[in-house]
Amino acid sequence: MAQKIKKIGVMTSGGDAPGMNAAIRAVVRACAYYDVICLGFYRGYQGIIENDFIELQPRSVKNIINKGGTILKSARSGDFRTVEGRKKAYENLKENEVDAMVLIGGDGTFTGGLIFSNEFDIPVVGIPGTIDNDICGTQFTIGYDTALNTVVEAVDKIRDTASSHNRLFFVEVMGRDAGFIALNSGVGAGAEEILIPEEDNGLDKLLESLKRSKRSGKSSSIVVVAEGDKTGKSVFDLADYVKQHMPEYNSRVTVLGHLQRGGSPSCFDRVLASRLGVKAVEFLLDGQRDIMVGIENHEIISTEISTITKGKHDISRELLRIADILSI
Ligand code: F6P
């Protein structure tokens, strides 16, 4: 029988995402509800290694459901990649009598968590928090919906100035390895072209499409480019390439950057984070370990971390097709 869990640690790691605070709040309050002590570790794994933590009570997480960022701070710990670092982390958890950990983060966070759990027998449950939405085992990650709304709002504003000046805008959005933000915000903001890491159609297709847009009477256009897009070296190179081949276009580049990671979480992200946070605690108390909680068809599900870190969350081919049809 699994050992009774009396103390749970929680941390946020990797790139922050709006809704992480709502997830922390849910974990803390679920712990209190089930009479479990909750410790919050600062700066992800680094905080465990440095024994930097705080005991969290239900009132410690008041008024944070609406706040972007993470009250526990976030980091990508180099020390945790070493056996010595993980050993130190284990010793600190033992000293503080922490029985299990809730890890809020992305792929890298879960990979580290699984190695740690296998090496030192500390049960872990992951909660997917990243704006990139690139995690297998969940349809949506915490922060993705908010980031989409941020991008759409920004592109709407760019459209105003683009159409006033008859300009072509290249807008770079986040997504080093995944095109979820680019594809969905691109469709939502009515972009003419969407370039994502999962598809390499070459530069000719882009030129062809822009020429078609010109012929069809469009005076301004917006191209949304994921930062990990394979077509050009960077969004600036892409813009230069188009300028060389279509000098008639007056073009500009906007890189949205880290503003996509900030801001008050959307209602969707708050509710998702609340559901996942409570379930993460309940799974641990139920004796489950080394899983990630996620959402699939409105239901909260769990998936073994070992399968998540090997898999790939595919983008929607159907949405790509829709984007193509609508850019006519
Ligand atoms: O949060 C995910 C992500 O935003 C990626 O899309 C991006 O490439 C990366 O994080 C950048 O993060 P940082 O600047 O923190 O290294």
Coordinates of C-alpha atoms and ligand atoms in Angstrom, one line a residue:
M1 CA 0.0 0.0 0.0
A2 CA 1.2 3.5 -0.8
Q3 CA 2.6 5.4 2.2
K4 CA 0.2 8.0 3.6
I5 CA 0.9 11.4 2.2
K6 CA 1.1 14.1 4.9
K7 CA 3.1 16.8 3.2
I8 CA 3.2 17.9 -0.5
G9 CA 5.6 20.3 -2.2
V10 CA 4.6 22.4 -5.1
M11 CA 6.8 24.4 -7.6
T12 CA 6.7 26.2 -10.9
S13 CA 9.4 25.6 -13.4
G14 CA 10.4 26.5 -17.0
G15 CA 8.8 29.4 -18.9
D16 CA 6.1 31.0 -16.8
A17 CA 2.5 31.0 -18.0
P18 CA -0.6 33.0 -17.0
G19 CA -2.7 30.7 -14.8
M20 CA 0.2 29.2 -12.9
N21 CA -0.9 31.1 -9.8
A22 CA -4.4 29.8 -10.1
A23 CA -2.8 26.3 -10.2
I24 CA -0.7 27.0 -7.1
R25 CA -3.8 28.3 -5.3
A26 CA -5.7 25.1 -6.2
V27 CA -3.0 22.8 -5.0
V28 CA -2.6 24.7 -1.7
R29 CA -6.3 24.8 -1.0
A30 CA -6.9 21.1 -2.0
C31 CA -4.1 20.2 0.4
A32 CA -5.7 22.2 3.2
Y33 CA -9.1 20.6 2.3
Y34 CA -7.6 17.1 2.7
D35 CA -5.5 18.1 5.8
V36 CA -2.2 17.9 4.1
I37 CA 0.6 20.4 4.7
C38 CA 1.8 22.2 1.5
L39 CA 5.2 23.7 1.0
G40 CA 5.9 26.0 -2.0
F41 CA 9.4 25.8 -3.4
Y42 CA 10.8 28.9 -5.1
R43 CA 12.4 28.9 -8.6
G44 CA 11.5 25.4 -9.5
Y45 CA 14.1 22.7 -8.8
Q46 CA 16.6 25.3 -7.9
G47 CA 14.6 26.1 -4.8
I48 CA 14.5 22.5 -3.7
I49 CA 18.3 22.3 -4.1
E50 CA 18.7 25.5 -2.1
N51 CA 16.1 24.6 0.5
D52 CA 14.2 27.8 -0.4
F53 CA 10.6 27.3 0.5
I54 CA 7.5 28.6 2.3
E55 CA 4.7 26.8 4.0
L56 CA 1.5 27.8 2.2
Q57 CA -1.9 28.1 3.9
P58 CA -5.2 28.8 2.1
R59 CA -4.9 32.5 3.0
S60 CA -1.3 32.6 1.6
V61 CA -2.8 32.2 -1.9
K62 CA -5.6 34.8 -1.6
N63 CA -6.0 37.3 -4.5
I64 CA -3.7 35.5 -6.9
I65 CA -6.2 33.7 -9.1
N66 CA -6.2 36.8 -11.3
K67 CA -2.5 37.4 -11.4
G68 CA -0.1 36.5 -14.2
G69 CA 3.4 35.1 -13.6
T70 CA 4.0 32.9 -10.6
I71 CA 4.3 33.8 -6.9
L72 CA 6.8 30.9 -6.5
K73 CA 9.0 32.3 -9.3
S74 CA 10.4 30.1 -12.0
A75 CA 13.7 29.0 -13.3
R76 CA 15.4 26.4 -15.5
S77 CA 17.8 24.7 -13.0
G78 CA 21.2 23.6 -14.4
D79 CA 22.1 22.1 -11.0
F80 CA 19.2 19.7 -11.2
R81 CA 20.6 18.2 -14.4
T82 CA 23.4 16.7 -12.3
V83 CA 23.1 13.7 -10.0
E84 CA 24.7 15.8 -7.1
G85 CA 22.0 18.4 -7.6
R86 CA 19.2 15.9 -7.5
K87 CA 20.7 14.2 -4.5
K88 CA 20.8 17.5 -2.6
A89 CA 17.2 18.1 -3.6
Y90 CA 16.2 14.7 -2.3
E91 CA 18.0 15.3 1.0
N92 CA 16.2 18.6 1.5
L93 CA 12.9 17.0 0.7
K94 CA 13.6 14.3 3.2
E95 CA 14.7 16.7 5.9
N96 CA 11.5 18.7 5.4
E97 CA 9.4 15.5 5.4
V98 CA 8.0 16.2 2.0
D99 CA 6.3 13.0 0.7
A100 CA 5.4 14.0 -2.8
M101 CA 5.8 16.9 -5.3
V102 CA 3.4 18.7 -7.7
L103 CA 5.4 20.0 -10.6
I104 CA 3.8 22.9 -12.6
G105 CA 5.7 23.4 -15.9
G106 CA 6.4 21.9 -19.3
D107 CA 8.2 19.0 -21.0
G108 CA 11.6 19.7 -19.4
T109 CA 10.1 20.0 -16.0
F110 CA 8.4 16.6 -16.3
T111 CA 11.5 14.9 -17.8
G112 CA 13.5 16.1 -14.8
G113 CA 10.7 15.0 -12.4
L114 CA 10.6 11.5 -13.8
I115 CA 14.4 11.0 -13.5
F116 CA 14.2 12.3 -9.9
S117 CA 11.3 10.1 -9.0
N118 CA 13.0 7.0 -10.4
E119 CA 16.3 7.8 -8.7
F120 CA 15.0 8.8 -5.3
D121 CA 11.5 7.4 -5.0
I122 CA 9.7 10.7 -4.6
P123 CA 6.2 10.5 -6.2
V124 CA 5.5 13.3 -8.6
V125 CA 2.4 14.6 -10.4
G126 CA 2.8 17.1 -13.2
I127 CA 0.4 20.0 -14.2
P128 CA 1.0 21.3 -17.7
G129 CA 1.7 25.0 -17.6
T130 CA 3.2 26.6 -20.7
I131 CA 1.8 29.1 -23.3
D132 CA 3.1 26.8 -26.1
N133 CA 0.5 24.1 -25.7
D134 CA 3.1 21.6 -26.9
I135 CA 2.5 18.8 -24.3
C136 CA 1.2 15.4 -25.1
G137 CA -1.5 14.1 -22.8
T138 CA -3.6 17.3 -22.7
Q139 CA -5.6 19.2 -25.2
F140 CA -4.8 22.4 -23.5
T141 CA -2.0 23.7 -21.3
I142 CA -2.4 26.4 -18.7
G143 CA -1.6 29.8 -20.2
Y144 CA -2.2 28.9 -23.8
D145 CA -5.6 30.4 -24.0
T146 CA -4.5 33.7 -22.4
A147 CA -1.5 33.9 -24.7
L148 CA -3.8 33.4 -27.7
N149 CA -6.0 36.2 -26.6
T150 CA -3.0 38.5 -26.1
V151 CA -1.7 37.7 -29.6
V152 CA -5.1 38.2 -31.2
E153 CA -5.5 41.6 -29.5
A154 CA -2.0 42.7 -30.6
V155 CA -2.5 41.6 -34.2
D156 CA -5.9 43.4 -34.3
K157 CA -4.0 46.6 -33.4
I158 CA -1.3 45.9 -36.0
R159 CA -4.0 45.4 -38.6
D160 CA -5.3 48.9 -38.0
T161 CA -2.0 50.5 -38.8
A162 CA -1.2 48.0 -41.6
S163 CA -4.4 48.8 -43.4
S164 CA -4.0 52.6 -42.9
H165 CA -0.5 52.5 -44.6
N166 CA -1.2 49.6 -47.0
R167 CA 1.6 47.6 -45.4
L168 CA 2.6 44.0 -45.1
F169 CA 3.4 43.0 -41.5
F170 CA 5.3 40.0 -40.3
V171 CA 4.4 39.3 -36.7
E172 CA 6.6 36.8 -34.9
V173 CA 4.9 34.9 -32.0
M174 CA 6.3 32.5 -29.5
G175 CA 6.7 28.8 -30.2
R176 CA 10.2 27.5 -30.5
D177 CA 9.2 24.0 -31.5
A178 CA 5.4 24.3 -31.9
G179 CA 3.0 26.3 -34.0
F180 CA -0.1 26.2 -31.8
I181 CA 0.0 29.8 -30.9
A182 CA 0.8 30.9 -34.5
L183 CA -1.8 28.7 -36.1
N184 CA -4.7 29.5 -33.8
S185 CA -4.0 33.2 -33.3
G186 CA -3.4 33.4 -37.0
V187 CA -6.8 32.0 -37.8
G188 CA -8.4 34.1 -35.0
A189 CA -6.8 37.3 -36.2
G190 CA -7.5 36.6 -39.9
A191 CA -3.8 36.4 -41.0
E192 CA -3.1 35.9 -44.7
E193 CA -0.3 33.4 -44.1
I194 CA 0.8 31.4 -41.0
L195 CA 4.3 29.9 -40.8
I196 CA 4.9 27.2 -38.2
P197 CA 7.7 24.8 -37.3
E198 CA 5.6 21.7 -38.2
E199 CA 5.2 22.7 -41.9
D200 CA 8.0 23.7 -44.3
N201 CA 6.3 24.8 -47.5
G202 CA 9.3 26.8 -48.6
L203 CA 9.5 30.5 -49.4
D204 CA 7.9 30.1 -52.9
K205 CA 4.6 29.3 -51.4
L206 CA 4.7 32.4 -49.3
L207 CA 5.6 34.6 -52.3
E208 CA 2.9 32.9 -54.3
S209 CA 0.3 33.5 -51.7
L210 CA 1.3 37.2 -51.2
K211 CA 1.1 37.7 -55.0
R212 CA -2.3 36.1 -55.0
S213 CA -3.4 38.5 -52.2
K214 CA -2.2 41.5 -54.2
R215 CA -4.0 40.3 -57.3
S216 CA -7.2 39.8 -55.4
G217 CA -7.1 43.4 -54.3
K218 CA -5.8 43.2 -50.8
S219 CA -3.8 46.4 -49.9
S220 CA -2.4 45.2 -46.6
S221 CA -1.5 41.7 -45.3
I222 CA -0.5 40.1 -42.1
V223 CA 1.8 37.1 -41.9
V224 CA 2.0 35.4 -38.5
V225 CA 5.3 33.6 -38.0
A226 CA 6.1 31.1 -35.2
E227 CA 9.6 31.8 -33.8
G228 CA 10.6 28.2 -34.6
D229 CA 9.4 28.5 -38.2
K230 CA 11.6 26.5 -40.7
T231 CA 11.1 28.7 -43.8
G232 CA 13.5 31.6 -43.0
K233 CA 16.4 32.2 -40.6
S234 CA 14.4 34.8 -38.7
V235 CA 11.3 36.9 -39.2
F236 CA 13.6 39.7 -40.3
D237 CA 15.3 37.5 -43.0
L238 CA 11.9 36.5 -44.2
A239 CA 10.8 40.1 -44.5
D240 CA 14.0 40.9 -46.4
Y241 CA 13.5 38.0 -48.7
V242 CA 9.9 39.2 -49.6
K243 CA 11.2 42.8 -50.0
Q244 CA 13.7 41.6 -52.6
H245 CA 11.2 39.7 -54.6
M246 CA 8.2 42.0 -54.1
P247 CA 9.6 45.5 -53.8
E248 CA 6.1 46.9 -54.3
Y249 CA 5.3 45.8 -50.7
N250 CA 6.0 48.2 -47.9
S251 CA 6.7 45.8 -45.1
R252 CA 7.3 46.0 -41.4
V253 CA 8.2 43.4 -38.7
T254 CA 6.8 43.1 -35.1
V255 CA 8.2 40.6 -32.6
L256 CA 5.6 40.2 -29.9
G257 CA 8.1 38.4 -27.6
H258 CA 7.6 37.9 -23.9
L259 CA 4.6 40.1 -23.5
Q260 CA 2.8 36.9 -24.6
R261 CA 3.8 35.2 -21.4
G262 CA 2.3 37.9 -19.1
G263 CA -1.1 39.3 -18.1
S264 CA -4.1 38.3 -16.1
P265 CA -5.2 34.7 -17.0
S266 CA -8.3 34.2 -19.1
C267 CA -11.3 32.6 -17.4
F268 CA -10.6 29.4 -19.3
D269 CA -7.1 29.2 -17.9
R270 CA -8.2 29.9 -14.4
V271 CA -10.8 27.2 -14.5
L272 CA -8.4 24.7 -16.1
A273 CA -5.7 25.5 -13.6
S274 CA -8.2 25.1 -10.7
R275 CA -9.4 21.7 -12.0
L276 CA -5.9 20.4 -12.7
G277 CA -4.6 21.6 -9.3
V278 CA -7.2 19.9 -7.3
K279 CA -6.9 16.7 -9.3
A280 CA -3.2 16.6 -9.0
V281 CA -3.5 16.5 -5.2
E282 CA -6.3 14.0 -5.3
F283 CA -4.3 11.6 -7.6
L284 CA -1.3 11.8 -5.2
L285 CA -3.5 11.0 -2.2
D286 CA -5.0 8.2 -4.2
G287 CA -1.5 6.6 -4.4
Q288 CA -0.9 7.5 -8.0
R289 CA 2.5 8.8 -9.1
D290 CA 4.7 9.8 -12.0
I291 CA 1.7 11.0 -14.0
M292 CA 0.6 14.3 -15.5
V293 CA -3.0 15.6 -15.2
G294 CA -4.5 16.9 -18.4
I295 CA -7.8 17.7 -20.1
E296 CA -9.3 15.8 -23.0
N297 CA -12.8 16.4 -24.2
H298 CA -13.7 18.4 -21.1
E299 CA -12.6 15.6 -18.8
I300 CA -9.6 15.6 -16.5
I301 CA -7.4 12.7 -17.3
S302 CA -4.0 11.4 -16.2
T303 CA -1.2 10.1 -18.4
E304 CA 2.1 8.5 -17.4
I305 CA 4.9 11.0 -17.7
S306 CA 7.1 8.4 -19.4
T307 CA 4.7 8.4 -22.4
I308 CA 4.2 12.2 -22.5
T309 CA 7.9 13.0 -22.8
K310 CA 8.2 10.6 -25.7
G311 CA 5.1 11.7 -27.6
K312 CA 4.3 14.7 -29.7
H313 CA 1.2 16.9 -29.5
D314 CA 0.1 17.3 -33.2
I315 CA -1.3 20.5 -34.5
S316 CA -4.6 20.4 -36.3
R317 CA -4.2 19.7 -40.1
E318 CA -7.8 20.7 -40.4
L319 CA -7.2 24.1 -39.0
L320 CA -4.2 24.5 -41.4
R321 CA -6.6 23.7 -44.3
I322 CA -9.2 26.2 -42.9
A323 CA -6.5 28.9 -42.7
D324 CA -5.5 28.2 -46.3
I325 CA -9.1 28.5 -47.6
L326 CA -9.8 31.7 -45.6
S327 CA -6.7 33.5 -46.9
I328 CA -8.1 33.7 -50.4
Ligands
F6P1 O1 7.2 29.5 -22.6 C1 7.7 28.9 -23.7 C2 8.5 29.8 -24.5 O2 7.8 30.9 -24.5 C3 8.9 29.4 -25.9 O3 7.9 29.7 -26.9 C4 10.1 30.3 -26.1 O4 10.9 29.9 -27.1 C5 10.8 30.2 -24.8 O5 9.7 30.0 -23.9 C6 11.6 31.4 -24.4 O6 11.8 31.4 -23.0 P1 12.9 32.2 -22.2 O7 13.1 33.5 -22.8 O8 12.4 32.2 -20.8 O9 14.1 31.3 -22.4

